[in-house]
Amino acid sequence: QHYFIQSNLRCAKTFEMARKLKFACNIGTMFAKSLSLIGRLEAAKNQGFASIEVAFPYTWSLDEWRDGLSRHPLDVVLINTPLGPEGQPGFSACQNKEDEFIAGVE
């Protein structure tokens, strides 16, 4: 009986933690069929998401992002920095590539 009570308490704590989680959708994978940024943002909002992530936001201009997010307010919680000239990721972890990393973030 003691094990059963501990098990139920563990399940209750796990459930409570799960209720606090907030999910973001990756608009590049979940809504890949919608080619426009506006279409992807609208789809995310319509599915009930409050936050999005996008691996490579550089397909669209900053003006497109401003317009899209003003029409469909969502929090952007994750973006990747641009790829390097030869398609290599990870400038933030490369020695002597700090300037390229900072330029990509700006």
Coordinates of C-alpha atoms in Angstrom, one line a residue:
Q1 CA 0.0 0.0 0.0
H2 CA 2.9 2.4 0.8
Y3 CA 4.3 1.9 -2.8
F4 CA 0.9 2.6 -4.3
I5 CA 0.7 6.0 -2.4
Q6 CA 4.2 7.0 -3.5
S7 CA 3.5 6.0 -7.0
N8 CA 0.3 8.1 -7.1
L9 CA 2.1 11.1 -5.6
R10 CA 4.8 10.8 -8.3
C11 CA 2.2 10.6 -11.0
A12 CA 0.4 13.6 -9.5
K13 CA 3.6 15.7 -9.4
T14 CA 4.5 14.7 -13.0
F15 CA 1.0 15.7 -14.2
E16 CA 1.2 19.0 -12.4
M17 CA 4.6 19.7 -14.0
A18 CA 3.3 18.7 -17.4
R19 CA 0.4 21.2 -17.0
K20 CA 2.9 24.0 -16.6
L21 CA 4.7 23.2 -19.8
K22 CA 4.2 25.5 -22.7
F23 CA 4.8 24.2 -26.2
A24 CA 6.0 26.0 -29.3
C25 CA 5.5 24.7 -32.8
N26 CA 8.2 24.7 -35.4
I27 CA 6.5 26.5 -38.4
G28 CA 9.1 25.1 -40.7
T29 CA 8.2 21.5 -40.1
M30 CA 4.6 21.6 -38.9
F31 CA 3.3 23.9 -41.6
A32 CA 5.8 23.2 -44.4
K33 CA 3.1 23.0 -47.1
S34 CA 2.1 26.7 -46.5
L35 CA 4.9 28.5 -48.4
S36 CA 4.0 32.0 -47.1
L37 CA 5.1 33.2 -43.7
I38 CA 1.7 34.7 -43.1
G39 CA 0.1 31.3 -43.8
R40 CA 2.4 29.5 -41.4
L41 CA 1.8 32.0 -38.6
E42 CA -1.9 32.0 -39.2
A43 CA -1.9 28.2 -39.0
A44 CA 0.1 28.2 -35.8
K45 CA -2.3 30.7 -34.2
N46 CA -5.3 28.8 -35.4
Q47 CA -4.0 25.6 -33.8
G48 CA -3.8 27.3 -30.5
F49 CA -0.1 27.9 -30.2
A50 CA 1.2 31.1 -28.4
S51 CA 4.8 30.5 -29.4
I52 CA 6.7 29.4 -32.4
E53 CA 10.2 28.4 -33.4
V54 CA 11.7 28.6 -36.8
A55 CA 15.1 27.1 -37.7
F56 CA 15.9 29.4 -40.6
P57 CA 13.9 32.6 -40.5
Y58 CA 16.1 34.2 -43.2
T59 CA 13.8 33.0 -46.0
W60 CA 11.6 36.0 -45.2
S61 CA 12.5 39.7 -44.8
L62 CA 12.3 41.6 -41.6
D63 CA 9.3 43.5 -42.9
E64 CA 7.5 40.2 -43.7
W65 CA 8.2 39.1 -40.1
R66 CA 6.9 42.4 -38.7
D67 CA 3.8 42.3 -40.8
G68 CA 3.1 38.6 -40.1
L69 CA 3.6 38.9 -36.3
S70 CA 1.4 42.0 -36.2
R71 CA -1.4 40.1 -37.9
H72 CA -0.9 36.9 -35.9
P73 CA 0.8 37.8 -32.6
L74 CA 3.0 34.9 -31.5
D75 CA 6.2 34.7 -29.4
V76 CA 9.2 33.7 -31.3
V77 CA 11.1 31.6 -28.8
L78 CA 13.8 30.0 -31.0
I79 CA 15.7 30.9 -34.2
N80 CA 18.9 29.6 -35.6
T81 CA 21.7 31.9 -36.6
P82 CA 22.5 31.9 -40.3
L83 CA 24.6 29.2 -41.8
G84 CA 28.2 30.0 -42.8
P85 CA 29.3 30.6 -46.3
E86 CA 29.8 26.9 -46.9
G87 CA 26.6 25.9 -45.2
Q88 CA 28.2 25.1 -41.8
P89 CA 26.2 25.7 -38.7
G90 CA 27.4 26.6 -35.2
F91 CA 29.4 29.9 -35.4
S92 CA 28.7 30.5 -31.7
A93 CA 30.9 27.5 -30.9
C94 CA 33.7 28.2 -33.4
Q95 CA 36.9 29.9 -32.3
N96 CA 37.8 33.0 -34.3
K97 CA 34.3 33.2 -35.8
E98 CA 32.8 35.5 -33.2
D99 CA 32.4 38.4 -35.7
E100 CA 30.5 36.2 -38.1
F101 CA 28.3 35.0 -35.3
I102 CA 27.5 38.6 -34.1
A103 CA 26.8 39.7 -37.7
G104 CA 24.4 36.8 -38.1
V105 CA 22.5 37.7 -35.0
E106 CA 22.2 41.4 -35.8

